[in-house]
Short mmCIF file of C-alpha atoms in Angstrom, two decimals:
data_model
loop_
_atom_site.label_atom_id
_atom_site.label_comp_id
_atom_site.label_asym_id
_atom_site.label_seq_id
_atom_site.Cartn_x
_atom_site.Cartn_y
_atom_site.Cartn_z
CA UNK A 1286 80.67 71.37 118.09
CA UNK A 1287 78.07 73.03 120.39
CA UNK A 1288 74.82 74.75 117.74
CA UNK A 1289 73.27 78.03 119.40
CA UNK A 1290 70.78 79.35 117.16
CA UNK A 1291 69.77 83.40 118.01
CA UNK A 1292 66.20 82.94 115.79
CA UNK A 1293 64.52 84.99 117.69
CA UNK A 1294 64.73 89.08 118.97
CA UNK A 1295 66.62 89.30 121.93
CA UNK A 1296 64.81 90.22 124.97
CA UNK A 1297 65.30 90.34 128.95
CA UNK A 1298 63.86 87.52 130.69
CA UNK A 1299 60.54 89.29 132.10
CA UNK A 1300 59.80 90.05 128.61
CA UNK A 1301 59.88 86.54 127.50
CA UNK A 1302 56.82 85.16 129.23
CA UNK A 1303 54.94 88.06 127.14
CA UNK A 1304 56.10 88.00 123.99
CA UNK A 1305 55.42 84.24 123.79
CA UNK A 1306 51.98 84.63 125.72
CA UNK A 1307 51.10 87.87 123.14
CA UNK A 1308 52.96 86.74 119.97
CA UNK A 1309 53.59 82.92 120.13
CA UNK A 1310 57.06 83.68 119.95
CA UNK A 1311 59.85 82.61 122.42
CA UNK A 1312 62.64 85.36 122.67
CA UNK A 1313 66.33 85.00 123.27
CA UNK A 1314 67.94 86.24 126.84
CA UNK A 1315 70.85 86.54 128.73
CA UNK A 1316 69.81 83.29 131.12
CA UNK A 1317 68.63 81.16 127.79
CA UNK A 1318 72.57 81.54 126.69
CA UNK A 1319 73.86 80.57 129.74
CA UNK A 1320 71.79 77.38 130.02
CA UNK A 1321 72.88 76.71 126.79
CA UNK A 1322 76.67 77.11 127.32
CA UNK A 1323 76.79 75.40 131.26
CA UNK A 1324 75.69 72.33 128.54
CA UNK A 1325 78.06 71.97 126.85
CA UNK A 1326 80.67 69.34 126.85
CA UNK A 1327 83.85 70.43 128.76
CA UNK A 1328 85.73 68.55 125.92
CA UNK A 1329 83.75 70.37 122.98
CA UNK A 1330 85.80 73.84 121.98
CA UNK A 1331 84.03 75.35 119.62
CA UNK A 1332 80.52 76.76 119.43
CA UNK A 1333 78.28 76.95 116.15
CA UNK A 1334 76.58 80.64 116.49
CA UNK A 1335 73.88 81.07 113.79
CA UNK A 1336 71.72 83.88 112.85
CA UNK A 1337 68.55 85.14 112.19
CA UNK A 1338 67.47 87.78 114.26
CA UNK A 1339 65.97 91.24 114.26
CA UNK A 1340 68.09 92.46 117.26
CA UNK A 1341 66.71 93.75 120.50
CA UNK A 1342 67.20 94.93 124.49
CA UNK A 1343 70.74 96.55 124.44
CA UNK A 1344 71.93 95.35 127.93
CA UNK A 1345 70.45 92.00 127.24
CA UNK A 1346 72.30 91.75 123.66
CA UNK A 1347 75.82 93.17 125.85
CA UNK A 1348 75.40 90.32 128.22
CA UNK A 1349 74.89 87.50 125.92
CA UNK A 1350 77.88 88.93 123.79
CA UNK A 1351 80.35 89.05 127.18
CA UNK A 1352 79.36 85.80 128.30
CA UNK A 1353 80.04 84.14 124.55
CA UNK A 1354 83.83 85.51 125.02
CA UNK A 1355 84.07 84.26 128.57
CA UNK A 1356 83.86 80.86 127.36
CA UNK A 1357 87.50 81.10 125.79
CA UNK A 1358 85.85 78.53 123.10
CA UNK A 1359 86.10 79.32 119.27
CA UNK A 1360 83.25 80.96 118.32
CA UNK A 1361 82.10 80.49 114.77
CA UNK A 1362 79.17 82.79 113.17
CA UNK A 1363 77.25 82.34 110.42
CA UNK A 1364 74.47 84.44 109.09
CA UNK A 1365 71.50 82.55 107.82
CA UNK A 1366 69.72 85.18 107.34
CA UNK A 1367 69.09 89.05 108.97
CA UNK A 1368 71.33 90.03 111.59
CA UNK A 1369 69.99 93.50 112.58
CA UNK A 1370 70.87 95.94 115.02
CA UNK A 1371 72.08 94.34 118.45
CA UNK A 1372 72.42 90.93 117.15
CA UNK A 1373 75.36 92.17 115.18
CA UNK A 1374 77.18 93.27 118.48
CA UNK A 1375 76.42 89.44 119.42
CA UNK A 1376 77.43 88.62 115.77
CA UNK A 1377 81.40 90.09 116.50
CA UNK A 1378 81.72 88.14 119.62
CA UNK A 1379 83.00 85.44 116.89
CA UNK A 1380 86.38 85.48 115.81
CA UNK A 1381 85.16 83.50 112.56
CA UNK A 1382 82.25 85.49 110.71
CA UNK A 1383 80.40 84.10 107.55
CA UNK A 1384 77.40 84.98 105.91
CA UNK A 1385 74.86 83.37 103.08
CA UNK A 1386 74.23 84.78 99.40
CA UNK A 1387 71.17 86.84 100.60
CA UNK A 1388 71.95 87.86 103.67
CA UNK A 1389 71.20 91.23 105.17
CA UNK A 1390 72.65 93.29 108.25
CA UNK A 1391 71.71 96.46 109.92
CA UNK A 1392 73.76 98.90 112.24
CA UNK A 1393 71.91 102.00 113.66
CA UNK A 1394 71.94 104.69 116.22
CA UNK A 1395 70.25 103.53 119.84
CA UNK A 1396 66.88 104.55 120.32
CA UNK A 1397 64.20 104.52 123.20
CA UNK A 1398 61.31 102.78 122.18
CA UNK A 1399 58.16 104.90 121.69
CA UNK A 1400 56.00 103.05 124.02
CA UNK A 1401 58.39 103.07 126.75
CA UNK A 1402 58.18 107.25 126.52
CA UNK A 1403 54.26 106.95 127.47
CA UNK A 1404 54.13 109.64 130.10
CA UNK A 1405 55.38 113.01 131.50
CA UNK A 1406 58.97 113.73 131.63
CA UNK A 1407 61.29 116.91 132.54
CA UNK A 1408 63.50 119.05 130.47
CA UNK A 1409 66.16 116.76 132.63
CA UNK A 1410 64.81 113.38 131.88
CA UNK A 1411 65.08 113.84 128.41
CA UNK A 1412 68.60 115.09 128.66
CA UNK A 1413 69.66 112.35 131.15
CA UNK A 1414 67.91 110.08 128.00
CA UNK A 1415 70.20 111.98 125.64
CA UNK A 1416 73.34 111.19 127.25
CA UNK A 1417 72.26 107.90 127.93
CA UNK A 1418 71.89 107.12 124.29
CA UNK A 1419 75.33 109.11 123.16
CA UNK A 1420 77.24 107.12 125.60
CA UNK A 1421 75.36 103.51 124.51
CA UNK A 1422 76.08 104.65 121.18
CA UNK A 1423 79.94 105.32 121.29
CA UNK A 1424 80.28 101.62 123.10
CA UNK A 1425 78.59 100.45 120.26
CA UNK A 1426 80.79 102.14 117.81
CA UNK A 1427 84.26 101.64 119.29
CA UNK A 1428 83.19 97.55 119.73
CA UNK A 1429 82.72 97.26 115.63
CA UNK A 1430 85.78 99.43 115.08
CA UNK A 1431 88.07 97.11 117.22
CA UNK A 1432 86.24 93.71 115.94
CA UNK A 1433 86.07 94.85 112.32
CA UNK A 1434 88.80 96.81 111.60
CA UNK A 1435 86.51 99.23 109.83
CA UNK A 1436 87.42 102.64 109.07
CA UNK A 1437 85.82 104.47 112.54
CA UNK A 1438 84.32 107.26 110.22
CA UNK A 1439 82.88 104.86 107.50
CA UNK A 1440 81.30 102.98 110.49
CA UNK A 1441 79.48 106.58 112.24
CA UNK A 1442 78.55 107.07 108.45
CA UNK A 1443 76.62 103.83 108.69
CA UNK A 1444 75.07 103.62 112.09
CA UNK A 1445 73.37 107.15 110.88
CA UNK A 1446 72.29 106.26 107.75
CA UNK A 1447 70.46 103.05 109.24
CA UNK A 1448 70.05 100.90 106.18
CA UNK A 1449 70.39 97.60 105.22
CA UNK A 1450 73.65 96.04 103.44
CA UNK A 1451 74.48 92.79 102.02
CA UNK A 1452 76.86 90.19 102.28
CA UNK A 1453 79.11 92.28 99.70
CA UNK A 1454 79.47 95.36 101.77
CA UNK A 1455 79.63 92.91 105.05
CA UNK A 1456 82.73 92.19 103.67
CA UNK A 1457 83.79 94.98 102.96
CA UNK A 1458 83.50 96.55 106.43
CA UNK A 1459 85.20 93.56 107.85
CA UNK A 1460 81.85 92.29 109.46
CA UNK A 1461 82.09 88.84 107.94
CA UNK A 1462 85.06 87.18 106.31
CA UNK A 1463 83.32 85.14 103.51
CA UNK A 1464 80.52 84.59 102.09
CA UNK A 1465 79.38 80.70 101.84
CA UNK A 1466 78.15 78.82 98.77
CA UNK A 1467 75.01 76.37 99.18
CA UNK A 1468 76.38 72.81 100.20
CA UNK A 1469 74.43 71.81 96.93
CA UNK A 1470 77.04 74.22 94.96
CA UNK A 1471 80.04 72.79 97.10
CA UNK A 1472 79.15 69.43 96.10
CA UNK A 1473 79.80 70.21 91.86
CA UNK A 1474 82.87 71.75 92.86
CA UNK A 1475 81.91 75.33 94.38
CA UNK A 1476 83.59 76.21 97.27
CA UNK A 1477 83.17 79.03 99.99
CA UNK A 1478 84.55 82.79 98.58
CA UNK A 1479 86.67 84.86 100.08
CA UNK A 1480 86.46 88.93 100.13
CA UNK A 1481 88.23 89.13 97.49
CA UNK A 1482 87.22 86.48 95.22
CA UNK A 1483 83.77 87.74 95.84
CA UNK A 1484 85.12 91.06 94.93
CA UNK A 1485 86.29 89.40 91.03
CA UNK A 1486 82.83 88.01 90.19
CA UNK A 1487 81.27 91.71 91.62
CA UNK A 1488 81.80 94.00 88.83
CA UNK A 1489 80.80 97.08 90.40
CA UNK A 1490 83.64 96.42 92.91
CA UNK A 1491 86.12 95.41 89.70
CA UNK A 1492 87.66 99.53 89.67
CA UNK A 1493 88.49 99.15 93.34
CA UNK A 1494 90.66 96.26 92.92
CA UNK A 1495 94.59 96.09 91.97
CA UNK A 1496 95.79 94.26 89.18
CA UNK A 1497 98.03 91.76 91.08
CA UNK A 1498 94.62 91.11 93.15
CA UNK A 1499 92.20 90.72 89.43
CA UNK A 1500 94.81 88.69 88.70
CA UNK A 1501 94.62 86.67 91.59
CA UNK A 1502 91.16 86.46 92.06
CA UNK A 1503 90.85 85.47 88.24
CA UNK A 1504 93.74 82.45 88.76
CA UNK A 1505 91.61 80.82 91.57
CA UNK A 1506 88.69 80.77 90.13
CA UNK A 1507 90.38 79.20 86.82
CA UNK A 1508 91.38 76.70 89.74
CA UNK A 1509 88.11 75.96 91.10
CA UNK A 1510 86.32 75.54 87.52
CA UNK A 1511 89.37 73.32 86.45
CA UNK A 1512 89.03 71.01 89.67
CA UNK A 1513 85.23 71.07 88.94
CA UNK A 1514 85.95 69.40 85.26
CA UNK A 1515 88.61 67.12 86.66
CA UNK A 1516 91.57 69.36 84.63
CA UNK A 1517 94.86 69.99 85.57
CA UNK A 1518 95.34 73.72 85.46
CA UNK A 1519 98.47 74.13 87.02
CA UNK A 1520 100.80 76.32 85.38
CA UNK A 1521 104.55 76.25 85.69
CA UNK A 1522 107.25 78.56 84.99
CA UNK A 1523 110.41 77.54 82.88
CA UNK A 1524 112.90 78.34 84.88
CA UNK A 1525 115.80 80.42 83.22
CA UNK A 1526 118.99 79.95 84.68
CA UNK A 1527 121.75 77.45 85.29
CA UNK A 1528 124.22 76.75 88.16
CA UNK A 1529 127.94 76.67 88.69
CA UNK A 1530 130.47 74.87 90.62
CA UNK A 1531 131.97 76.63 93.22
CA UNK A 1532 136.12 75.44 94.42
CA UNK A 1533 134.96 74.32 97.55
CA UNK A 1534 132.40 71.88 96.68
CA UNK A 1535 129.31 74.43 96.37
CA UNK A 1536 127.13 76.03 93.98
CA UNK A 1537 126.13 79.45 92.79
CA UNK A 1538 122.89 79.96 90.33
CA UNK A 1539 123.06 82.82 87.47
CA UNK A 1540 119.82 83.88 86.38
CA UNK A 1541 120.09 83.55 82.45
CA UNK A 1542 120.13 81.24 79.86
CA UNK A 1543 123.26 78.45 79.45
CA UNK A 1544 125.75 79.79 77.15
CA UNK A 1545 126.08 83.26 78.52
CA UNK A 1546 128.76 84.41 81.16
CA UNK A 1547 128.37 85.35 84.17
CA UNK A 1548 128.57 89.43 84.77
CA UNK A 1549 127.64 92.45 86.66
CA UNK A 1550 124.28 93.31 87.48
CA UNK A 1551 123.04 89.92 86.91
CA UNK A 1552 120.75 88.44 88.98
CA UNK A 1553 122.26 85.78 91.07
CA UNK A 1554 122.08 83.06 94.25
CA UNK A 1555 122.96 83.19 97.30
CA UNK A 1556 124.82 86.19 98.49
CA UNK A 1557 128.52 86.22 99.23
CA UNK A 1558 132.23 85.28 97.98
CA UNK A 1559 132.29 83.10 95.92
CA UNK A 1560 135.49 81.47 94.43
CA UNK A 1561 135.38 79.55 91.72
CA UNK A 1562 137.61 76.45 90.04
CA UNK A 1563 139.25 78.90 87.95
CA UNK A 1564 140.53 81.54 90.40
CA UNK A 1565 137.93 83.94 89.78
CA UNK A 1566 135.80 85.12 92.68
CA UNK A 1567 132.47 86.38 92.12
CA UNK A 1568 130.71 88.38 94.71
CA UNK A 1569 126.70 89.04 95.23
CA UNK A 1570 125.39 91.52 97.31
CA UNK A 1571 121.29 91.14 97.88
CA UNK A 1572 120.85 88.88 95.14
CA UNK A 1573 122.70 90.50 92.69
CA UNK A 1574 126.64 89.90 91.19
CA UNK A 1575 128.60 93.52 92.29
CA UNK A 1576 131.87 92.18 91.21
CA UNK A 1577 133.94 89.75 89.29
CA UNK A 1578 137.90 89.52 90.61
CA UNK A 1579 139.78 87.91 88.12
CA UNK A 1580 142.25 85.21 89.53
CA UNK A 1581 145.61 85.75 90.85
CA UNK A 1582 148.69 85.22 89.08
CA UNK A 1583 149.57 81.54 88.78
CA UNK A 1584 152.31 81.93 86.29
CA UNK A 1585 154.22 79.42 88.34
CA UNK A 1586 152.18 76.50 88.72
CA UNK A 1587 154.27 74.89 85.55
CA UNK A 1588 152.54 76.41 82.43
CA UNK A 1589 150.53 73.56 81.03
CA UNK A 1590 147.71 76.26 80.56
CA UNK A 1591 149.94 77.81 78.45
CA UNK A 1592 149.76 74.59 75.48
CA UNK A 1593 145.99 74.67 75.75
CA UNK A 1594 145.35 77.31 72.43
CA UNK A 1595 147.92 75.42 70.50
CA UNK A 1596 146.37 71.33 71.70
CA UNK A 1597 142.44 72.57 71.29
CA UNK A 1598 142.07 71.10 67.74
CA UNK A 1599 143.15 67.62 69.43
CA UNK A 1600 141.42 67.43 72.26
CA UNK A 1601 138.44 68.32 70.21
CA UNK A 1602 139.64 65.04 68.39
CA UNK A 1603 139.89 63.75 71.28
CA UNK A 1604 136.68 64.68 72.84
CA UNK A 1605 134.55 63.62 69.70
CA UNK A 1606 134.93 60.08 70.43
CA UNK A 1607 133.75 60.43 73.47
CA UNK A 1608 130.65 62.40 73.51
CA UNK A 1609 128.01 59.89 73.38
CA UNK A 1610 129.51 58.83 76.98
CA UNK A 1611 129.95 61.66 78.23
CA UNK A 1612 126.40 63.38 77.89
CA UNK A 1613 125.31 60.07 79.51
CA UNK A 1614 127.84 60.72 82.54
CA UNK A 1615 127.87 64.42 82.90
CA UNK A 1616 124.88 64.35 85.28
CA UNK A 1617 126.76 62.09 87.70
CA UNK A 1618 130.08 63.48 87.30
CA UNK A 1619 128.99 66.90 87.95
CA UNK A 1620 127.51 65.50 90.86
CA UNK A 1621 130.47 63.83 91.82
CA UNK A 1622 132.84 66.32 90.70
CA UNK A 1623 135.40 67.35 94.09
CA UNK A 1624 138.44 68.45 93.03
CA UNK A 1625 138.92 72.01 91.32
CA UNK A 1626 139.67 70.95 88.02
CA UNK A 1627 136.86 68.94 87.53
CA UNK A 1628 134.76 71.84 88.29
CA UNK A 1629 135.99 74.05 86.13
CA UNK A 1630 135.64 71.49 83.10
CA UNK A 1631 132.18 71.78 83.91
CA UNK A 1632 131.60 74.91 84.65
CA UNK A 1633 133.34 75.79 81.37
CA UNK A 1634 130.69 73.15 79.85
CA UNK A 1635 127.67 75.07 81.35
CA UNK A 1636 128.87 78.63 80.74
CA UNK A 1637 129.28 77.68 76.97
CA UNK A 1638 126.08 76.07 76.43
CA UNK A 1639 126.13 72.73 78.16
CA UNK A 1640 125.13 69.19 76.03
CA UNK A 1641 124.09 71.61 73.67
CA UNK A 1642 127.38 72.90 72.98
CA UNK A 1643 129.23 69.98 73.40
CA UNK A 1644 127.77 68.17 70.12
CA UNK A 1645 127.61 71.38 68.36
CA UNK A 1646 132.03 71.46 69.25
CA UNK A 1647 132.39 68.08 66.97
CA UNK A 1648 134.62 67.82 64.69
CA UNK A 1649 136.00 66.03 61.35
CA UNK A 1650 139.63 67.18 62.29
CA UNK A 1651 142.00 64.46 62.77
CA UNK A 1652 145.93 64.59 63.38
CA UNK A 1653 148.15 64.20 61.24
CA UNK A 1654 149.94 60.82 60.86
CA UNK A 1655 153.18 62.35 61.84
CA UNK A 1656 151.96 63.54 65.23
CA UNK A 1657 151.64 60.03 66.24
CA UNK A 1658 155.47 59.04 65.30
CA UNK A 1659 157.45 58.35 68.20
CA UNK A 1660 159.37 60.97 69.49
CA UNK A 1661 156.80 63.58 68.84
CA UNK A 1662 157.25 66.53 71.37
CA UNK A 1663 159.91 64.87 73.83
CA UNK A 1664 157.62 61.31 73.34
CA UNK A 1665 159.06 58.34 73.93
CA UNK A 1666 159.86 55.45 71.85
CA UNK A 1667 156.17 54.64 71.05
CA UNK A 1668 154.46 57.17 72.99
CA UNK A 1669 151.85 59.67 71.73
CA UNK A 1670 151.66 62.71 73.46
CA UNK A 1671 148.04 63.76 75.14
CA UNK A 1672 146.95 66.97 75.62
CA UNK A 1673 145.75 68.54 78.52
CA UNK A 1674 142.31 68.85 77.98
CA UNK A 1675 142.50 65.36 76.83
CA UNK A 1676 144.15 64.03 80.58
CA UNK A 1677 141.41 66.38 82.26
CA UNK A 1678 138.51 63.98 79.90
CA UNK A 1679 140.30 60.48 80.22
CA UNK A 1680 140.35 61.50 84.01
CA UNK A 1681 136.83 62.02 84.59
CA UNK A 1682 135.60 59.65 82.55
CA UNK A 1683 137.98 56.79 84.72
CA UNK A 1684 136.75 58.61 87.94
CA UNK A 1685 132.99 57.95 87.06
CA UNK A 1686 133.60 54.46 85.92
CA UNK A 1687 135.15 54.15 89.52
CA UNK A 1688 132.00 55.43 91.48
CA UNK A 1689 129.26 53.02 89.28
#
């Protein structure tokens, strides 16, 4: 990284011989620059521009500017100190603008020197002067409008009030883009600030500011002051919601807690169709369910569903003995689940609460001793008859064993 340091006013090259003969101080011109930039490394990109100068000749201050953007290197400003008058024209040539603390800038209406005006001059110099001076002036203008992004009326406000601003209103006007801490700061854990986290330690700038921003602004610096101390500040959200199985393998997220159905109007992930193990199709439009289809008829398919009310209180039986397996299983079965009725078990499982639900459905009911005579319901000699929430268990449980 090339350093060019403006320190000095700017001033056209016959003028530099006599300010450093008369004031012992060397100014900065157009031909200075250019040195500096024909040495520079064709392999170095970016150029170091810092600041400290009053300002100066106009057409020297254009030049310098025009020739910094001709490089096609990043240019990277930082104000050290004043940046007055035309050195903040050469100040915009960077596309990265930073200022210190204390910093002070200054943007004013051209002027002719007074010494230069020693002599006689016509009604028509004058005006020729005039016009002159209009014209500079509205170049001067329209370049901070199109490098800052400044309001073009709060900028002609400025130029004619001709005062001083800080860092603060810098930033505001879009002159800078942060304000740097001292490297001594940075080193305990302060870090450069941005607009607007300048803006959240500035009260006067506090009524300006949204909320969402204050609240912004207020969560970073929490950041920084936690990093500082070594603490983990990081806060998450608990996420509420819980997915389901879709028939072909998928899955579909509900935003709300386990245990409630899904319905209309709830939030929900991603859009489309969705059909689901048990027939249903449910359908989300921009992130929200519009519809819930109930499934078609499948009176046909045998009407096993039909013995589930009356074989609940023995699967539940059933199902007691093996919850301590299953909550350790359910993760990989879910996982693992393919065909449709395994995903509606667990869908059916998450909708009514998940593990949660599942130890609170245990039970102390056990069959009676004639259910397990032979002959029971069409059994065979010896055979106990299982339910169908029971074959839908013993199934799963024989499929994970399979897959460890």
């Amino acid at each position: 990284m090339a350093i060019l340091k403006i320190y000095n006013p700017i001033v056209a090259d016959e003028e530099r011989l006599d300010l450093l003969w008369f004031c012992g101080i060397d100014g900065v011109s157009f031909s200075s620059v250019d040195e500096f930039i024909q040495s520079i490394a064709a392999e170095d990109d970016t150029i170091d521009l810092r600041i400290h100068c009053p300002g100066g000749d106009v057409t020297e201050g254009w030049a310098i500017t025009d020739k910094l953007r001709a490089t096609g290197k990043t240019i990277i400003a930082t104000i050290e100190g004043q940046c007055a008058s035309m050195a903040t024209i050469i100040l915009c040539a960077a596309s990265v603008r930073r200022a210190a603390p204390h910093a002070s800038l200054l943007i004013h209406d051209p002027y002719i020197p007074e010494y230069t005006l020693a002599g006689a001059y016509h009604a028509e110099d004058l005006e020729r002067i005039a016009a002159d001076l209009k014209v500079e002036r509205e170049k001067m203008l329209s370049f901070y409008v199109e490098r800052t992004g400044a309001d073009r009326d709060v900028l002609d406000a400025q130029m004619n009030a001709g005062t001083y601003f800080g860092p603060e209103k810098a930033l505001e006007l879009g002159f800078i883009h942060e304000i740097t801490a001292p490297k001594s700061a940075e080193a305990i854990g302060e870090r450069r600030m941005t607009a607007e986290e300048w803006n959240a330690h500035n009260p006067k700038n506090q009524n300006n500011m949204s909320k969402e921003t204050k609240k912004s602004a207020i969560a970073t610096a929490f950041a920084a002051l936690g990093k500082a101390l070594g603490l983990n500040t990081e806060v998450k959200e608990e996420k509420v919601a819980y997915d389901l199985n879709t028939a072909d393998g998928g899955t579909i997220t509900i935003d709300k807690p386990e245990g409630e159905d899904p319905a209309v109007g709830d939030s929900a992930s991603p859009d489309g169709e969705h059909k689901m193990p048990d027939g249903k199709t449910i359908v989300v439009e921009d992130g929200v369910i519009t519809e819930i289809r109930d499934a078609e008829d499948n009176s046909g398919d045998g009407g096993d569903d039909d013995n589930d009310d009356d074989e609940t209180a023995k699967a539940l039986a059933d199902a007691n003995n093996r919850i301590a397996e299953l909550e350790a299983e359910l993760a990989t079965a879910k996982a693992a689940a393919k065909t449709p009725e395994d995903l509606e078990i667990l869908n059916l499982v998450t909708v009514a609460g998940g593990i949660k639900w599942l130890k609170s459905a245990k039970s102390n009911y056990k069959p009676a001793a004639g259910n397990k005579e032979p002959g029971k319901k069409g059994g065979k000699e010896g055979e106990v008859k299982e339910s169908l929430v029971a074959k839908r268990l013993r199934a799963l449980e024989e499929k994970n064993k399979g897959g460890e």
